[in-house]
Every structure is written in C-alpha cells, then in structure tokens.
mmCIF file of C-alpha atoms and ligand atoms in Angstrom:
data_model
loop_
_atom_site.group_PDB
_atom_site.id
_atom_site.type_symbol
_atom_site.label_atom_id
_atom_site.label_comp_id
_atom_site.label_asym_id
_atom_site.label_seq_id
_atom_site.Cartn_x
_atom_site.Cartn_y
_atom_site.Cartn_z
ATOM 1 C CA MET R 20 82.229 -17.394 3.808
ATOM 2 C CA ILE R 21 81.923 -20.610 1.520
ATOM 3 C CA LEU R 22 78.103 -21.724 1.012
ATOM 4 C CA GLN R 23 76.101 -24.680 0.691
ATOM 5 C CA ASN R 24 74.822 -22.939 -2.048
ATOM 6 C CA ASP R 25 76.018 -19.665 -4.021
ATOM 7 C CA PHE R 26 72.625 -18.542 -5.540
ATOM 8 C CA LYS R 27 74.035 -14.936 -6.329
ATOM 9 C CA ARG R 28 76.935 -16.168 -7.898
ATOM 10 C CA GLN R 29 74.047 -18.908 -10.182
ATOM 11 C CA TRP R 30 72.589 -15.723 -10.548
ATOM 12 C CA ALA R 31 75.890 -13.926 -11.930
ATOM 13 C CA GLU R 32 76.058 -16.521 -15.008
ATOM 14 C CA ILE R 33 71.715 -16.722 -15.816
ATOM 15 C CA GLY R 34 71.105 -13.001 -15.024
ATOM 16 C CA PRO R 35 70.559 -12.213 -18.564
ATOM 17 C CA ASP R 36 69.168 -15.776 -19.961
ATOM 18 C CA ALA R 37 66.697 -16.071 -17.081
ATOM 19 C CA MET R 38 65.290 -11.802 -17.965
ATOM 20 C CA ALA R 39 65.192 -12.978 -21.241
ATOM 21 C CA ALA R 40 62.994 -15.430 -20.493
ATOM 22 C CA MET R 41 60.866 -13.299 -18.321
ATOM 23 C CA GLU R 42 60.618 -11.028 -21.487
ATOM 24 C CA ARG R 43 58.828 -12.511 -23.232
ATOM 25 C CA VAL R 44 56.387 -14.890 -20.757
ATOM 26 C CA GLY R 45 55.749 -11.225 -19.750
ATOM 27 C CA ALA R 46 55.347 -9.309 -22.784
ATOM 28 C CA SER R 47 53.215 -13.073 -24.222
ATOM 29 C CA GLY R 48 50.036 -11.776 -21.724
ATOM 30 C CA TRP R 49 50.244 -16.285 -20.968
ATOM 31 C CA TYR R 50 51.057 -17.116 -17.112
ATOM 32 C CA ILE R 51 49.796 -21.025 -16.164
ATOM 33 C CA LEU R 52 49.340 -23.824 -18.332
ATOM 34 C CA GLY R 53 50.624 -22.630 -21.904
ATOM 35 C CA LYS R 54 53.592 -23.229 -24.443
ATOM 36 C CA GLU R 55 56.220 -22.231 -22.072
ATOM 37 C CA VAL R 56 55.247 -25.294 -19.901
ATOM 38 C CA GLU R 57 55.686 -28.055 -22.987
ATOM 39 C CA ARG R 58 58.267 -26.455 -24.401
ATOM 40 C CA PHE R 59 60.408 -27.462 -21.031
ATOM 41 C CA GLU R 60 58.278 -31.123 -20.377
ATOM 42 C CA THR R 61 59.796 -31.586 -24.061
ATOM 43 C CA LEU R 62 63.251 -30.742 -23.470
ATOM 44 C CA LEU R 63 63.354 -32.415 -19.545
ATOM 45 C CA ALA R 64 61.517 -36.035 -20.750
ATOM 46 C CA GLU R 65 63.817 -35.093 -23.486
ATOM 47 C CA PHE R 66 67.143 -35.019 -21.039
ATOM 48 C CA TRP R 67 65.720 -37.816 -18.835
ATOM 49 C CA GLY R 68 64.797 -40.017 -22.131
ATOM 50 C CA ALA R 69 61.174 -40.704 -20.407
ATOM 51 C CA ALA R 70 58.568 -40.428 -22.732
ATOM 52 C CA TYR R 71 56.365 -37.800 -20.809
ATOM 53 C CA ALA R 72 57.266 -34.514 -18.487
ATOM 54 C CA VAL R 73 54.417 -33.102 -16.166
ATOM 55 C CA GLY R 74 55.005 -29.866 -14.966
ATOM 56 C CA VAL R 75 53.764 -29.807 -11.001
ATOM 57 C CA GLY R 76 53.926 -27.293 -8.234
ATOM 58 C CA ASN R 77 56.173 -28.763 -6.347
ATOM 59 C CA GLY R 78 57.963 -32.177 -6.119
ATOM 60 C CA MET R 79 56.710 -33.380 -3.201
ATOM 61 C CA ASP R 80 53.239 -33.375 -5.487
ATOM 62 C CA ALA R 81 55.265 -34.858 -8.046
ATOM 63 C CA ILE R 82 55.514 -37.164 -5.177
ATOM 64 C CA GLU R 83 51.619 -37.446 -4.401
ATOM 65 C CA ILE R 84 50.167 -37.437 -7.710
ATOM 66 C CA ALA R 85 52.102 -40.243 -9.122
ATOM 67 C CA LEU R 86 50.825 -42.535 -6.778
ATOM 68 C CA ARG R 87 47.756 -41.496 -6.704
ATOM 69 C CA GLY R 88 47.448 -41.051 -10.614
ATOM 70 C CA LEU R 89 48.995 -45.111 -10.237
ATOM 71 C CA GLY R 90 46.165 -46.270 -8.290
ATOM 72 C CA LEU R 91 47.249 -46.405 -3.899
ATOM 73 C CA GLU R 92 43.581 -46.064 -2.159
ATOM 74 C CA PRO R 93 43.321 -44.781 0.980
ATOM 75 C CA GLY R 94 44.866 -46.605 3.330
ATOM 76 C CA GLN R 95 47.120 -48.776 1.081
ATOM 77 C CA LYS R 96 50.540 -49.664 2.636
ATOM 78 C CA VAL R 97 53.933 -47.548 0.749
ATOM 79 C CA LEU R 98 57.583 -49.145 1.311
ATOM 80 C CA THR R 99 60.055 -45.971 2.323
ATOM 81 C CA THR R 100 63.172 -45.009 3.304
ATOM 82 C CA PRO R 101 63.717 -43.359 6.342
ATOM 83 C CA PHE R 102 66.407 -41.294 6.116
ATOM 84 C CA SER R 103 64.987 -38.948 2.997
ATOM 85 C CA ALA R 104 63.209 -34.855 3.307
ATOM 86 C CA PHE R 105 60.468 -34.960 5.144
ATOM 87 C CA ALA R 106 58.702 -34.283 2.334
ATOM 88 C CA THR R 107 59.007 -38.146 0.043
ATOM 89 C CA THR R 108 57.164 -39.170 3.603
ATOM 90 C CA LEU R 109 55.004 -36.508 4.033
ATOM 91 C CA ALA R 110 53.763 -37.265 -0.168
ATOM 92 C CA ILE R 111 52.918 -40.728 0.623
ATOM 93 C CA ILE R 112 50.536 -39.307 3.469
ATOM 94 C CA ARG R 113 49.396 -36.721 1.275
ATOM 95 C CA ALA R 114 47.763 -40.013 -0.720
ATOM 96 C CA GLU R 115 46.186 -41.237 2.201
ATOM 97 C CA GLY R 116 48.942 -44.170 2.319
ATOM 98 C CA VAL R 117 50.276 -45.826 5.332
ATOM 99 C CA PRO R 118 54.085 -45.702 5.413
ATOM 100 C CA VAL R 119 55.535 -48.555 6.423
ATOM 101 C CA PHE R 120 59.595 -47.296 6.774
ATOM 102 C CA VAL R 121 63.027 -50.194 6.681
ATOM 103 C CA ASP R 122 66.468 -49.290 7.435
ATOM 104 C CA VAL R 123 68.895 -47.939 4.897
ATOM 105 C CA ASP R 124 72.884 -49.411 4.042
ATOM 106 C CA ASP R 125 75.963 -48.096 4.338
ATOM 107 C CA ASP R 126 74.905 -45.235 1.652
ATOM 108 C CA GLY R 127 72.336 -43.671 3.567
ATOM 109 C CA ASN R 128 69.939 -45.079 0.140
ATOM 110 C CA ILE R 129 67.371 -47.647 0.921
ATOM 111 C CA ASP R 130 68.245 -51.035 1.425
ATOM 112 C CA LEU R 131 67.104 -53.403 -1.274
ATOM 113 C CA ASP R 132 67.288 -56.316 0.583
ATOM 114 C CA GLN R 133 65.054 -55.597 3.709
ATOM 115 C CA CYS R 134 62.697 -54.441 1.503
ATOM 116 C CA ARG R 135 63.116 -58.406 -0.266
ATOM 117 C CA GLU R 136 62.415 -59.213 2.769
ATOM 118 C CA VAL R 137 59.726 -57.320 4.518
ATOM 119 C CA ILE R 138 57.864 -57.317 1.571
ATOM 120 C CA ALA R 139 57.714 -61.285 1.302
ATOM 121 C CA GLN R 140 55.781 -60.548 4.690
ATOM 122 C CA ASP R 141 53.580 -59.029 2.988
ATOM 123 C CA PRO R 142 52.435 -59.125 0.346
ATOM 124 C CA SER R 143 49.603 -56.595 0.556
ATOM 125 C CA LEU R 144 53.217 -54.101 0.056
ATOM 126 C CA ARG R 145 52.583 -53.432 -3.798
ATOM 127 C CA PHE R 146 53.572 -49.791 -3.384
ATOM 128 C CA LEU R 147 57.542 -48.875 -2.821
ATOM 129 C CA VAL R 148 58.912 -45.034 -2.459
ATOM 130 C CA PRO R 149 62.584 -45.670 -2.603
ATOM 131 C CA VAL R 150 65.058 -42.335 -2.985
ATOM 132 C CA HIS R 151 68.486 -41.600 -5.025
ATOM 133 C CA LEU R 152 69.932 -40.019 -1.678
ATOM 134 C CA TYR R 153 72.542 -36.827 -2.063
ATOM 135 C CA GLY R 154 72.407 -37.166 -6.239
ATOM 136 C CA ASN R 155 74.144 -40.821 -5.844
ATOM 137 C CA THR R 156 71.969 -43.627 -7.241
ATOM 138 C CA LEU R 157 70.196 -46.939 -5.800
ATOM 139 C CA ASP R 158 71.553 -49.838 -8.073
ATOM 140 C CA LEU R 159 68.908 -49.906 -10.331
ATOM 141 C CA ASP R 160 69.688 -53.469 -11.756
ATOM 142 C CA ARG R 161 68.891 -54.898 -7.848
ATOM 143 C CA LEU R 162 65.618 -52.292 -7.979
ATOM 144 C CA GLU R 163 63.824 -53.750 -11.491
ATOM 145 C CA ALA R 164 64.808 -57.514 -10.236
ATOM 146 C CA LEU R 165 62.520 -56.325 -7.028
ATOM 147 C CA LYS R 166 59.897 -54.539 -9.153
ATOM 148 C CA LYS R 167 59.281 -58.283 -10.875
ATOM 149 C CA ASP R 168 59.940 -59.931 -7.919
ATOM 150 C CA PHE R 169 56.675 -58.693 -6.495
ATOM 151 C CA ASP R 170 54.866 -56.532 -9.376
ATOM 152 C CA LEU R 171 55.242 -53.858 -6.969
ATOM 153 C CA ILE R 172 54.623 -49.969 -8.481
ATOM 154 C CA ILE R 173 57.323 -48.061 -8.209
ATOM 155 C CA ILE R 174 57.966 -44.343 -7.434
ATOM 156 C CA GLU R 175 61.379 -43.259 -7.542
ATOM 157 C CA ASP R 176 61.726 -39.892 -5.699
ATOM 158 C CA CYS R 177 65.239 -37.898 -8.055
ATOM 159 C CA ALA R 178 64.937 -34.896 -6.387
ATOM 160 C CA GLN R 179 68.718 -34.971 -6.151
ATOM 161 C CA ALA R 180 69.587 -37.154 -8.699
ATOM 162 C CA ILE R 181 67.835 -35.422 -11.578
ATOM 163 C CA GLY R 182 70.838 -36.858 -14.069
ATOM 164 C CA ALA R 183 72.352 -39.638 -12.235
ATOM 165 C CA LYS R 184 72.722 -42.855 -14.120
ATOM 166 C CA PHE R 185 72.917 -46.246 -13.014
ATOM 167 C CA GLY R 186 74.913 -48.673 -15.917
ATOM 168 C CA GLY R 187 74.111 -46.401 -18.192
ATOM 169 C CA ARG R 188 70.488 -45.971 -17.308
ATOM 170 C CA HIS R 189 69.365 -43.290 -15.506
ATOM 171 C CA VAL R 190 67.660 -42.654 -12.435
ATOM 172 C CA GLY R 191 64.010 -43.405 -12.798
ATOM 173 C CA SER R 192 63.785 -45.390 -15.444
ATOM 174 C CA VAL R 193 62.508 -48.381 -13.284
ATOM 175 C CA GLY R 194 60.206 -47.563 -12.035
ATOM 176 C CA GLN R 195 56.042 -47.169 -13.239
ATOM 177 C CA ALA R 196 57.188 -43.134 -12.085
ATOM 178 C CA ALA R 197 59.765 -40.601 -10.750
ATOM 179 C CA ALA R 198 59.702 -37.303 -9.603
ATOM 180 C CA THR R 199 62.035 -34.406 -9.245
ATOM 181 C CA SER R 200 62.038 -30.988 -7.736
ATOM 182 C CA PHE R 201 63.164 -27.413 -8.927
ATOM 183 C CA TYR R 202 63.479 -26.073 -5.754
ATOM 184 C CA PRO R 203 66.040 -23.313 -5.840
ATOM 185 C CA THR R 204 68.721 -25.791 -3.922
ATOM 186 C CA LYS R 205 68.639 -28.768 -6.286
ATOM 187 C CA ASN R 206 70.460 -30.267 -8.697
ATOM 188 C CA LEU R 207 68.053 -28.134 -11.818
ATOM 189 C CA GLY R 208 67.423 -25.502 -8.866
ATOM 190 C CA THR R 209 65.070 -22.624 -10.056
ATOM 191 C CA LEU R 210 64.271 -18.944 -8.526
ATOM 192 C CA GLY R 211 61.379 -20.673 -6.644
ATOM 193 C CA ASP R 212 59.282 -24.067 -6.399
ATOM 194 C CA GLY R 213 58.992 -26.606 -9.314
ATOM 195 C CA GLY R 214 58.610 -29.933 -9.799
ATOM 196 C CA ALA R 215 58.143 -32.936 -12.285
ATOM 197 C CA LEU R 216 56.295 -36.238 -13.416
ATOM 198 C CA LEU R 217 58.592 -38.260 -15.207
ATOM 199 C CA THR R 218 57.031 -41.170 -16.824
ATOM 200 C CA ASP R 219 56.898 -43.646 -19.804
ATOM 201 C CA ASP R 220 53.040 -44.427 -19.248
ATOM 202 C CA ARG R 221 50.571 -41.882 -21.342
ATOM 203 C CA HIS R 222 47.789 -42.996 -19.334
ATOM 204 C CA LEU R 223 49.288 -41.772 -16.211
ATOM 205 C CA ALA R 224 50.731 -38.357 -17.739
ATOM 206 C CA ALA R 225 47.364 -37.505 -19.365
ATOM 207 C CA LEU R 226 45.721 -38.351 -15.592
ATOM 208 C CA ALA R 227 48.652 -36.148 -13.571
ATOM 209 C CA LYS R 228 47.292 -33.483 -16.144
ATOM 210 C CA ALA R 229 44.090 -33.432 -15.280
ATOM 211 C CA LEU R 230 45.324 -34.349 -11.057
ATOM 212 C CA ARG R 231 47.545 -30.973 -11.599
ATOM 213 C CA HIS R 232 44.793 -28.644 -12.327
ATOM 214 C CA TYR R 233 42.072 -29.349 -9.752
ATOM 215 C CA GLY R 234 41.376 -33.181 -11.853
ATOM 216 C CA GLN R 235 39.802 -31.670 -14.711
ATOM 217 C CA SER R 236 39.886 -33.053 -17.830
ATOM 218 C CA SER R 237 38.740 -30.423 -20.105
ATOM 219 C CA LEU R 238 37.775 -26.883 -19.224
ATOM 220 C CA TYR R 239 35.268 -27.346 -16.510
ATOM 221 C CA VAL R 240 34.759 -30.920 -16.774
ATOM 222 C CA HIS R 241 36.152 -32.419 -13.677
ATOM 223 C CA ASP R 242 36.626 -36.482 -12.992
ATOM 224 C CA GLN R 243 39.050 -36.671 -10.232
ATOM 225 C CA LEU R 244 39.573 -34.648 -7.387
ATOM 226 C CA GLY R 245 42.369 -32.847 -8.343
ATOM 227 C CA LEU R 246 45.230 -30.754 -7.068
ATOM 228 C CA ASN R 247 46.199 -26.614 -7.104
ATOM 229 C CA SER R 248 50.275 -27.808 -8.581
ATOM 230 C CA ARG R 249 51.010 -26.597 -11.539
ATOM 231 C CA LEU R 250 54.687 -25.512 -12.920
ATOM 232 C CA ASP R 251 54.299 -21.875 -13.997
ATOM 233 C CA GLU R 252 55.265 -20.500 -17.447
ATOM 234 C CA LEU R 253 57.809 -18.328 -16.283
ATOM 235 C CA HIS R 254 59.578 -20.759 -14.902
ATOM 236 C CA ALA R 255 59.284 -22.736 -17.054
ATOM 237 C CA ALA R 256 60.697 -20.262 -18.868
ATOM 238 C CA ILE R 257 63.384 -19.819 -16.819
ATOM 239 C CA LEU R 258 64.246 -23.415 -16.576
ATOM 240 C CA ALA R 259 63.820 -24.343 -20.103
ATOM 241 C CA ASP R 260 66.115 -21.053 -21.791
ATOM 242 C CA ALA R 261 68.293 -20.160 -18.044
ATOM 243 C CA LEU R 262 69.114 -23.480 -16.462
ATOM 244 C CA LEU R 263 69.114 -26.566 -18.175
ATOM 245 C CA PRO R 264 71.108 -26.010 -20.071
ATOM 246 C CA ARG R 265 73.707 -25.371 -18.165
ATOM 247 C CA LEU R 266 72.481 -28.793 -15.946
ATOM 248 C CA SER R 267 75.071 -31.022 -17.977
ATOM 249 C CA HIS R 268 78.028 -28.787 -16.849
ATOM 250 C CA TRP R 269 76.909 -28.154 -13.608
ATOM 251 C CA THR R 270 77.253 -31.667 -12.516
ATOM 252 C CA GLU R 271 80.511 -31.283 -14.292
ATOM 253 C CA ALA R 272 82.133 -28.404 -12.050
ATOM 254 C CA ARG R 273 80.152 -30.994 -8.839
ATOM 255 C CA ARG R 274 81.710 -33.798 -10.403
ATOM 256 C CA ASN R 275 84.761 -32.119 -10.090
ATOM 257 C CA ILE R 276 84.413 -31.203 -6.705
ATOM 258 C CA ALA R 277 84.031 -34.692 -5.529
ATOM 259 C CA GLN R 278 87.063 -36.045 -7.324
ATOM 260 C CA LEU R 279 89.380 -33.658 -5.194
ATOM 261 C CA TYR R 280 87.346 -34.263 -2.026
ATOM 262 C CA ARG R 281 87.429 -37.594 -2.106
ATOM 263 C CA THR R 282 90.933 -38.362 -3.064
ATOM 264 C CA GLY R 283 91.825 -34.442 -0.712
ATOM 265 C CA ILE R 284 90.158 -35.754 2.652
ATOM 266 C CA LYS R 285 92.701 -37.861 4.786
ATOM 267 C CA ASN R 286 91.223 -37.517 7.932
ATOM 268 C CA PRO R 287 91.484 -41.512 9.150
ATOM 269 C CA ALA R 288 87.975 -39.628 11.003
ATOM 270 C CA ILE R 289 85.951 -39.102 8.302
ATOM 271 C CA ARG R 290 84.880 -41.741 5.492
ATOM 272 C CA CYS R 291 83.466 -40.053 2.903
ATOM 273 C CA LEU R 292 79.467 -41.396 1.599
ATOM 274 C CA GLY R 293 80.468 -43.259 -1.228
ATOM 275 C CA PRO R 294 79.131 -44.448 -5.167
ATOM 276 C CA ASN R 295 78.293 -47.770 -5.854
ATOM 277 C CA ALA R 296 80.742 -49.186 -8.479
ATOM 278 C CA ALA R 297 78.195 -48.639 -11.463
ATOM 279 C CA ALA R 298 77.188 -45.545 -10.161
ATOM 280 C CA ASP R 299 77.336 -42.449 -11.867
ATOM 281 C CA PRO R 300 76.043 -39.635 -9.511
ATOM 282 C CA VAL R 301 75.492 -36.060 -10.132
ATOM 283 C CA TRP R 302 77.048 -35.212 -6.053
ATOM 284 C CA HIS R 303 73.692 -32.771 -5.041
ATOM 285 C CA LEU R 304 75.661 -33.195 -1.423
ATOM 286 C CA PHE R 305 79.127 -34.096 -0.375
ATOM 287 C CA PRO R 306 78.038 -36.359 2.934
ATOM 288 C CA ILE R 307 80.635 -37.172 4.980
ATOM 289 C CA LEU R 308 80.657 -39.892 8.206
ATOM 290 C CA VAL R 309 83.026 -38.047 10.791
ATOM 291 C CA THR R 310 83.109 -40.414 13.839
ATOM 292 C CA SER R 311 81.408 -39.777 17.041
ATOM 293 C CA GLY R 312 84.066 -38.465 19.073
ATOM 294 C CA GLU R 313 84.913 -36.553 16.029
ATOM 295 C CA ARG R 314 82.810 -35.138 15.182
ATOM 296 C CA VAL R 315 82.464 -31.732 17.033
ATOM 297 C CA ALA R 316 85.372 -31.287 17.263
ATOM 298 C CA VAL R 317 85.344 -31.224 12.831
ATOM 299 C CA GLU R 318 82.681 -29.264 12.570
ATOM 300 C CA GLN R 319 84.035 -26.899 14.410
ATOM 301 C CA GLN R 320 86.988 -26.783 12.683
ATOM 302 C CA LEU R 321 84.901 -25.908 9.415
ATOM 303 C CA ARG R 322 82.939 -23.332 10.780
ATOM 304 C CA LEU R 323 85.967 -21.711 12.271
ATOM 305 C CA ALA R 324 86.834 -22.003 8.390
ATOM 306 C CA GLU R 325 84.086 -20.171 7.773
ATOM 307 C CA VAL R 326 83.045 -23.039 5.795
ATOM 308 C CA GLY R 327 78.859 -23.978 5.641
ATOM 309 C CA ILE R 328 77.866 -27.300 6.125
ATOM 310 C CA GLY R 329 74.371 -28.416 6.661
ATOM 311 C CA VAL R 330 73.515 -32.157 8.345
ATOM 312 C CA HIS R 331 71.282 -34.178 5.573
ATOM 313 C CA TYR R 332 69.305 -35.275 8.163
ATOM 314 C CA PRO R 333 69.824 -34.631 11.583
ATOM 315 C CA HIS R 334 66.957 -36.808 12.473
ATOM 316 C CA ILE R 335 65.309 -39.870 10.896
ATOM 317 C CA ILE R 336 61.883 -39.041 9.865
ATOM 318 C CA PRO R 337 59.499 -41.776 12.012
ATOM 319 C CA ASP R 338 60.985 -40.039 14.463
ATOM 320 C CA GLN R 339 59.597 -36.036 14.038
ATOM 321 C CA ALA R 340 57.157 -35.774 16.112
ATOM 322 C CA ALA R 341 54.154 -35.416 13.140
ATOM 323 C CA LEU R 342 54.233 -38.824 12.502
ATOM 324 C CA LYS R 343 52.055 -38.867 15.784
ATOM 325 C CA LEU R 344 49.421 -37.887 14.047
ATOM 326 C CA CYS R 345 49.062 -40.533 10.804
ATOM 327 C CA ARG R 346 49.500 -44.288 11.530
ATOM 328 C CA HIS R 347 52.504 -45.581 10.002
ATOM 329 C CA LYS R 348 54.830 -48.945 10.710
ATOM 330 C CA LEU R 349 58.217 -49.750 11.593
ATOM 331 C CA PRO R 350 58.782 -53.133 10.588
ATOM 332 C CA VAL R 351 62.719 -53.253 11.560
ATOM 333 C CA ASP R 352 65.009 -51.674 13.712
ATOM 334 C CA LEU R 353 66.388 -48.758 11.595
ATOM 335 C CA SER R 354 69.859 -48.235 12.938
ATOM 336 C CA ASN R 355 71.523 -47.925 10.432
ATOM 337 C CA ALA R 356 69.919 -44.887 8.991
ATOM 338 C CA ARG R 357 70.000 -43.470 13.384
ATOM 339 C CA ARG R 358 73.454 -44.286 12.968
ATOM 340 C CA LEU R 359 73.998 -41.876 10.117
ATOM 341 C CA ALA R 360 71.359 -39.220 10.668
ATOM 342 C CA ALA R 361 74.439 -38.768 14.140
ATOM 343 C CA SER R 362 77.493 -38.454 11.882
ATOM 344 C CA GLU R 363 76.642 -36.695 8.742
ATOM 345 C CA ILE R 364 77.481 -33.025 8.034
ATOM 346 C CA THR R 365 77.486 -32.571 4.351
ATOM 347 C CA LEU R 366 80.467 -30.153 3.238
ATOM 348 C CA PRO R 367 79.352 -27.297 0.470
ATOM 349 C CA ILE R 368 79.636 -29.302 -3.324
ATOM 350 C CA HIS R 369 78.123 -26.581 -5.875
ATOM 351 C CA PRO R 370 79.168 -25.943 -9.302
ATOM 352 C CA PHE R 371 80.107 -22.211 -8.261
ATOM 353 C CA LEU R 372 82.932 -23.159 -6.280
ATOM 354 C CA SER R 373 86.457 -22.382 -6.502
ATOM 355 C CA ARG R 374 89.934 -25.063 -6.383
ATOM 356 C CA THR R 375 90.956 -22.223 -4.013
ATOM 357 C CA GLU R 376 87.569 -22.777 -1.342
ATOM 358 C CA VAL R 377 87.607 -26.768 -2.081
ATOM 359 C CA GLN R 378 91.566 -26.880 -1.109
ATOM 360 C CA LEU R 379 90.153 -24.526 1.732
ATOM 361 C CA VAL R 380 87.807 -27.094 3.116
ATOM 362 C CA ILE R 381 90.310 -30.282 2.251
ATOM 363 C CA GLU R 382 92.812 -27.862 4.740
ATOM 364 C CA SER R 383 89.831 -26.809 7.825
ATOM 365 C CA LEU R 384 89.847 -30.859 7.488
ATOM 366 C CA HIS R 385 93.047 -31.716 8.327
ATOM 367 C CA ILE R 386 94.145 -28.990 10.757
ATOM 368 C CA SER R 387 93.862 -31.600 14.234
ATOM 369 C CA SER R 388 96.295 -33.795 12.712
ATOM 370 C CA ALA R 389 98.380 -30.947 11.147
ATOM 371 C CA ALA R 390 98.449 -29.680 14.303
ATOM 372 C CA ASP R 391 99.319 -32.681 16.254
ATOM 373 C CA ALA R 392 102.059 -33.228 13.912
ATOM 374 C CA ILE R 393 103.319 -29.513 14.568
ATOM 375 C CA GLN R 394 103.006 -30.834 18.133
ATOM 376 C CA GLU R 395 104.993 -33.674 18.693
ATOM 377 C CA PRO R 396 107.366 -33.848 15.571
ATOM 378 C CA ALA R 397 107.740 -37.701 16.442
ATOM 379 C CA LYS R 398 104.991 -38.205 14.861
ATOM 380 C CA ARG R 399 104.905 -36.307 12.260
ATOM 381 C CA PRO R 400 106.325 -40.173 9.712
ATOM 382 C CA ILE R 401 103.319 -41.744 9.715
ATOM 383 C CA ALA R 402 101.297 -38.646 9.612
ATOM 384 C CA ASN R 403 102.736 -38.323 6.310
ATOM 385 C CA GLY R 404 102.574 -41.725 5.016
ATOM 386 C CA GLN R 405 98.748 -41.435 5.718
ATOM 387 C CA ILE R 406 98.618 -37.967 3.454
ATOM 388 C CA ALA R 407 100.716 -40.101 0.001
ATOM 389 C CA SER R 408 98.792 -43.364 0.818
HETATM 390 C C1 PLP U 522 63.219 -31.678 -1.592
HETATM 391 C C2 PLP U 522 63.168 -32.885 -1.894
HETATM 392 C C3 PLP U 522 62.520 -32.914 -1.659
HETATM 393 C C4 PLP U 522 60.990 -32.141 -2.508
HETATM 394 O O1 PLP U 522 60.966 -31.428 -3.119
HETATM 395 P P1 PLP U 522 60.461 -29.954 -2.748
HETATM 396 O O2 PLP U 522 60.151 -28.537 -4.129
HETATM 397 O O3 PLP U 522 60.993 -29.471 -2.396
HETATM 398 O O4 PLP U 522 58.434 -30.411 -2.889
HETATM 399 C C5 PLP U 522 61.023 -34.734 -1.804
HETATM 400 N N1 PLP U 522 62.458 -35.686 -1.668
HETATM 401 C C6 PLP U 522 63.897 -34.955 -2.121
HETATM 402 C C7 PLP U 522 64.396 -36.841 -2.053
HETATM 403 C C8 PLP U 522 64.363 -34.389 -2.128
HETATM 404 O O5 PLP U 522 65.068 -33.654 -1.280
#
C-alpha cells in the first residue's frame, strides 16, 4: 500500500532525535511555555524570515488569535475562500467574524480579481484570510496590491505552504500575520497538534502571547479574554531538533516527486494543478483534476494498485451543515470551487516515497489507455505519440 502519509517511515528517520528531545524536556521538569518554545519560535521566525513567531495549540487557533489580535470586532465581515480545510472558516467564526466567500481560480486558490470586485462594492470589508492551497502560492504581488489599494488587514493561512515562495518572497510576508499548522500531515508535522502565528508586528506578537495563555499579560493579570492555546515544550523540542532541520530536505524530495508526476502523467483525462510561473511551491499535496466521466475509473485504478488517495476537498465550505448555524455571506456564485470539489483527486507526495512507488502511481493512471492500445493495435501510434509529446 502506498500511503498518503507514511508516519512510520518518518519515525524511522526522526526517532532518535525525537527521543533525545523527549529525554531533555522530561528531565528539565518544565513542560509548558519555557525555553523550548522560545527556542523553537526563534528558529521558526528565522526560517520564515519573520520578526516574530508565536507557538500556539494548532493552526486554527493561530488564525483566530491573529484575527482577534488585529482587532476584528464581533459581526465584522472577513473575506475568505470556500475551498480549504474547514478550519480556515471555523477560525473566522470562532473569532466572531462573518465569513464572506468568493470563488477560486483554476488552481483552487482564492480568486484575487473577484476579491477586488467584491471589496470595491463593499467598503466595510477590511479583513481577508486567503489560503496558499496545496503548498502552491497565491500571486503575492497581486495580494500586496490589493492590501495597499483597500488598506486591508490580511492573515495568510500558510498551513499547507510552509517554506513556499513567490518571486523569492516567503508566503505569509504580505499579510499583517501568517498562520501555520504542525498537524501530523502538514509539511512540518509533529507527533500531535501545534501551530504558530508569524508576524513582523511586535505589538501583535505580544498580544498573541497573551491571547494564547488565557489573555494573561503577566502572572494573574488578565487584560484580554484569551484562549488556552499553547504549543507545549515537548512538541517545540521535537519540532526544533527532529523536524525543522529536515524540512528543506523533505521539501526538495516533494519537489522531485512533483516533477516526476508532472512529466510522467500523460493521461488526457487528467490535469495536474500546476503552480504559477513565479511560484516556488512546497507540494503539500499533489492534486489532479479528472474529467467527470473518467473520475470513477481513475479512482478504481488507483485503488487496485493500492495507492492511497485523498480528496481535497469533496465539499465546499458554505455547503456544510454547520454553516447553517452561523451568519455568512455569498455575494458571488462559487462555480469554480464546486467544479474543483467534484473533480479533484490527491496523489501521495510525502517525502518518503521511493522512485519505484512514484512510478507505480504514474503507471496506474495509464492502465485504461494501455489496455486500449493492446486491444486496438490501430490506435497505437496515436497513444505512443501522446506519450512522447
Ligand atoms: C490544517 C489546516 C488548518 C488547520 O490547522 P490545525 O492545526 O489542524 O488546526 C487550517 N488551514 C488549512 C489550509 C489547513 O490545511
């Protein structure tokens, strides 16, 4: 079985370093908000090129804390994408914002032109939470222009895009804050939950540190109504010693696999969702779109070959029953997001895949055309021509 994520292979690589980190934290006698979290925050901020990193309980809380820290008031609207992890929208709702959904572009990222149109028509829109989906990046130049033109407050959801760049700039550097997640499946995934908020704003970093810790500005002094959302010492130590030092190497492996897929997959019913020319993606996922009539067949071929597949995402967020329980707005139709939700399949792209396994995935996507070629010899030159092109 080729898995979407192979945590056992990851453990085989990181085990000794993770155990040493555990040993150190256990022996230190200090488990919450201490030297390990501080050290990891410094390392992460350095890696990211941000002035401050604040370790929190998970990626969703990082978004909520950023929204609250940046002054979102109850009932205020927040523009966002309908095509993401549910957590993106749930964070907005938890922060008492009202999500406003716009459609996505052909790569599944929030449609920045449509954002511009919707904001132009509704000047009360001040907040934007875009997502760098699949490890691909939004066009940071256009995002920055949007921010300047409308004086927006932007929190970039970088849960899938840690390390991704656009035009040499790190994702998360345009918004006032960025959020990321250390959920096990993420590119920098730990052995449990964790997340971080990144910012260049000293005031926001200090506020986030209070908000993650019951809104406590100093011991037993509560200036804010905060959360309990702390990254713990143990995960900070594992992240710092066993995971972060390997991230660039793992990202390279993901890029190599993406390259193999992109050159190897020649099935005309399949489109690989590609990065923008100026983007330097980190391939959190490898999404393909399959022509509607072929979807079931392609899924079946992958299952037969024991390839673990995913779907990101089968439903758009505003269609979820939970959204009936809260205010939200749909100023435009979301046909692109719906189309993607109906046709996306995610191939495995974790860094522990062997070349042979990647080849097997590619071959399993060509079974039907190979069978056609065998059954109908007359078609062969055409099929070969397609393979060679
Ligand atoms: C995983 C994810 C989140 C939530 O992160 P958690 O750590 O699970 O809370 C938010 N947004 C996106 C795009 C994600 O992929």
